[in-house]
GROMACS .gro file of C-alpha atoms in nm:
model
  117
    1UNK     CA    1 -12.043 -17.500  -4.682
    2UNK     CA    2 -11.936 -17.271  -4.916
    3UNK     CA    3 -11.660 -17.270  -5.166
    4UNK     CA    4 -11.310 -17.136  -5.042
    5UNK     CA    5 -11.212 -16.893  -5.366
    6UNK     CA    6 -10.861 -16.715  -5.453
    7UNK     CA    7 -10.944 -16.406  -5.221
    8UNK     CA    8 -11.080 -16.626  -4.902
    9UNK     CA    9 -10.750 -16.833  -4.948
   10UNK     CA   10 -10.522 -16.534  -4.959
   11UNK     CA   11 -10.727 -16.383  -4.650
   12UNK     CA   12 -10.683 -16.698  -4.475
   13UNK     CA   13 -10.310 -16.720  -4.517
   14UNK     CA   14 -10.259 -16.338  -4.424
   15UNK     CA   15 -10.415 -16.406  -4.104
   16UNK     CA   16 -10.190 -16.678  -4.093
   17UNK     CA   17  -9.885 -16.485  -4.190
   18UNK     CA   18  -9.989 -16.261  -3.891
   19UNK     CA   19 -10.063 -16.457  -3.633
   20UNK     CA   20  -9.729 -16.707  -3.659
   21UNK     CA   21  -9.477 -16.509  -3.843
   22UNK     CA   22  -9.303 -16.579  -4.155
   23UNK     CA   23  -9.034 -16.743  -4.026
   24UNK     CA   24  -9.244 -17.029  -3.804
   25UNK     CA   25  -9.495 -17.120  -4.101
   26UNK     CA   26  -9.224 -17.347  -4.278
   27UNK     CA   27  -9.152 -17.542  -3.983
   28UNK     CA   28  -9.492 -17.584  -3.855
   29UNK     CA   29  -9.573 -17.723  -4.208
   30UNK     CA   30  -9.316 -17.938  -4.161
   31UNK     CA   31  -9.420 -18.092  -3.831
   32UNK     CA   32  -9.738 -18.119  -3.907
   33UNK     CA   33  -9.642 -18.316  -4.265
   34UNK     CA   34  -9.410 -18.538  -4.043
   35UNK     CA   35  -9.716 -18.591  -3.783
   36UNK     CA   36  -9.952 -18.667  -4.098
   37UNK     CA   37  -9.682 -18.941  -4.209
   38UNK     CA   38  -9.658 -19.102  -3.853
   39UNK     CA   39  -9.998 -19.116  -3.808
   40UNK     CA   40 -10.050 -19.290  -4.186
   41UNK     CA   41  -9.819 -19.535  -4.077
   42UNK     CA   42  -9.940 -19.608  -3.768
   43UNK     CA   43 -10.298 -19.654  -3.932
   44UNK     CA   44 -10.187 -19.877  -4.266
   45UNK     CA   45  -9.997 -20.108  -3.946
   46UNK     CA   46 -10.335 -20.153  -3.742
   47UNK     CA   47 -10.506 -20.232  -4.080
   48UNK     CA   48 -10.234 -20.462  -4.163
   49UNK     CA   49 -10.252 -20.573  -3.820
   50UNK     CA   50 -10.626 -20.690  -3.836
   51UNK     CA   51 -10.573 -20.845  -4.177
   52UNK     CA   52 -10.328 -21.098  -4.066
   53UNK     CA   53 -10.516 -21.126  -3.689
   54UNK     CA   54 -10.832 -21.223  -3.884
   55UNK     CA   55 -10.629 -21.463  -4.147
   56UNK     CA   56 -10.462 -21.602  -3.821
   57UNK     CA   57 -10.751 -21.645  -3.656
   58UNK     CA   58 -10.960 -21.866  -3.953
   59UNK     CA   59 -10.618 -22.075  -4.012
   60UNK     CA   60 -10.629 -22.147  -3.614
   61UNK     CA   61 -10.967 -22.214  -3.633
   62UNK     CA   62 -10.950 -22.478  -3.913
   63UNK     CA   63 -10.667 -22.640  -3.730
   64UNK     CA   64 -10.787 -22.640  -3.455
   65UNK     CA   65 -10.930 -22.994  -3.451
   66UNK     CA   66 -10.640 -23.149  -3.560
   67UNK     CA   67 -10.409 -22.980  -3.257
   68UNK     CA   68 -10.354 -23.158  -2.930
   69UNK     CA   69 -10.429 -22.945  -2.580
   70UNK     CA   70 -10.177 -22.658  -2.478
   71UNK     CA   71  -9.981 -22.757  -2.186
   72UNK     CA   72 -10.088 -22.607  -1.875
   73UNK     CA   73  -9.825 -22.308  -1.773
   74UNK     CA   74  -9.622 -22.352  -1.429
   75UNK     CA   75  -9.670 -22.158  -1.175
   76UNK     CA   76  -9.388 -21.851  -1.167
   77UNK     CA   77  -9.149 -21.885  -0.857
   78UNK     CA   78  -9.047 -21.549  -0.686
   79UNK     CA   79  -8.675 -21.547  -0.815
   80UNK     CA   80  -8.796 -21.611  -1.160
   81UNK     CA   81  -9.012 -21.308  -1.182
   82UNK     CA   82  -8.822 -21.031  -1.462
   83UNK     CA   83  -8.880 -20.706  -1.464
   84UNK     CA   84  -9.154 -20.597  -1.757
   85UNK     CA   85  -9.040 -20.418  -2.043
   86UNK     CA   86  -9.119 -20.134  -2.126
   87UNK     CA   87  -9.486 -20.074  -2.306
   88UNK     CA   88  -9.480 -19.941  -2.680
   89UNK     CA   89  -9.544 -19.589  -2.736
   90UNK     CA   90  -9.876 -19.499  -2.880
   91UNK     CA   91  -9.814 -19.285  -3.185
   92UNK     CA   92  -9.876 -18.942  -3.016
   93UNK     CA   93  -9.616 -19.021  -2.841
   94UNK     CA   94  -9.363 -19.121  -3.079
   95UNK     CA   95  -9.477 -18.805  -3.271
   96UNK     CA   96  -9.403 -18.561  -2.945
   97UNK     CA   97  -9.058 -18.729  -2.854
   98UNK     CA   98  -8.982 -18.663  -3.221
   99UNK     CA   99  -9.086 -18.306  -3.274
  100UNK     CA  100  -8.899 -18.244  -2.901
  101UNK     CA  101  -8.596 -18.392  -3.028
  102UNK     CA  102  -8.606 -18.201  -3.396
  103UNK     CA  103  -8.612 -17.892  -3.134
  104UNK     CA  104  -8.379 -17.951  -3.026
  105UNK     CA  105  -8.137 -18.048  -3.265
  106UNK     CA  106  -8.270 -17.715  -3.454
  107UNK     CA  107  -8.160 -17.515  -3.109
  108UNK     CA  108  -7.834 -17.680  -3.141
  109UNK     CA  109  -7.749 -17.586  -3.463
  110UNK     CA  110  -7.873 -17.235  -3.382
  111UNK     CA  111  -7.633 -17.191  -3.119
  112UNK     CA  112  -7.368 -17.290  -3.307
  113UNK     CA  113  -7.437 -17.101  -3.584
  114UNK     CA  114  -7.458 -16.799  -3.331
  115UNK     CA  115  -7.097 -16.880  -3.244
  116UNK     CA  116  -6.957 -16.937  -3.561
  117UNK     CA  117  -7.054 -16.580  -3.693
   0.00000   0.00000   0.00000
């Protein structure tokens, strides 16, 4: 692939300019830093994540001689069933419900901005 020079760069971002508007390129960069710095996050977790599963699982495994049998679990009567929580939001979805409520929040302040003037 070819080099990207001064000109291709300033075509590129022209275009850009065109197609979104001025006014929208700011917060777009914004959103999509934000997304970038969720998603970093989210990633440096799961590798932290597998780190300690694989340290847990050698420390298990070298104790596990020495560690008498698990109990066997009861069986759960019907008035002692709970309702399940709720299941963790993947990161796309913690990055939408953000950017939907920095909407709105910007919408809000719009609209009283509109009234104050």
């Amino acid at each position: 692939m070819p080099n990207l020079g001064v000109p291709e760069l300033l075509i590129i971002l022209l275009v850009l300019v065109l197609l979104f508007g001025a006014k929208k390129l700011p917060d777009m960069a914004r959103g999509i830093g934000r997304s970038l710095r969720i998603f970093k996050a989210e990633t440096a977790k799961l590798r932290d994540d597998d780190d300690e599963t694989q340290t847990h699982t050698v420390e298990t495994q070298a104790q596990a001689p020495a560690q008498p049998p698990a109990p066997q679990p009861q069986p759960v009567q019907p008035q002692q069933i709970q309702a399940a929580p709720a299941p963790a939001l993947s990161a796309e979805e913690q990055a939408r419900q953000l950017e939907e409520q920095a909407a709105k929040l910007r919408a809000a302040a719009s609209a009283q901005g509109d009234k104050r003037a």
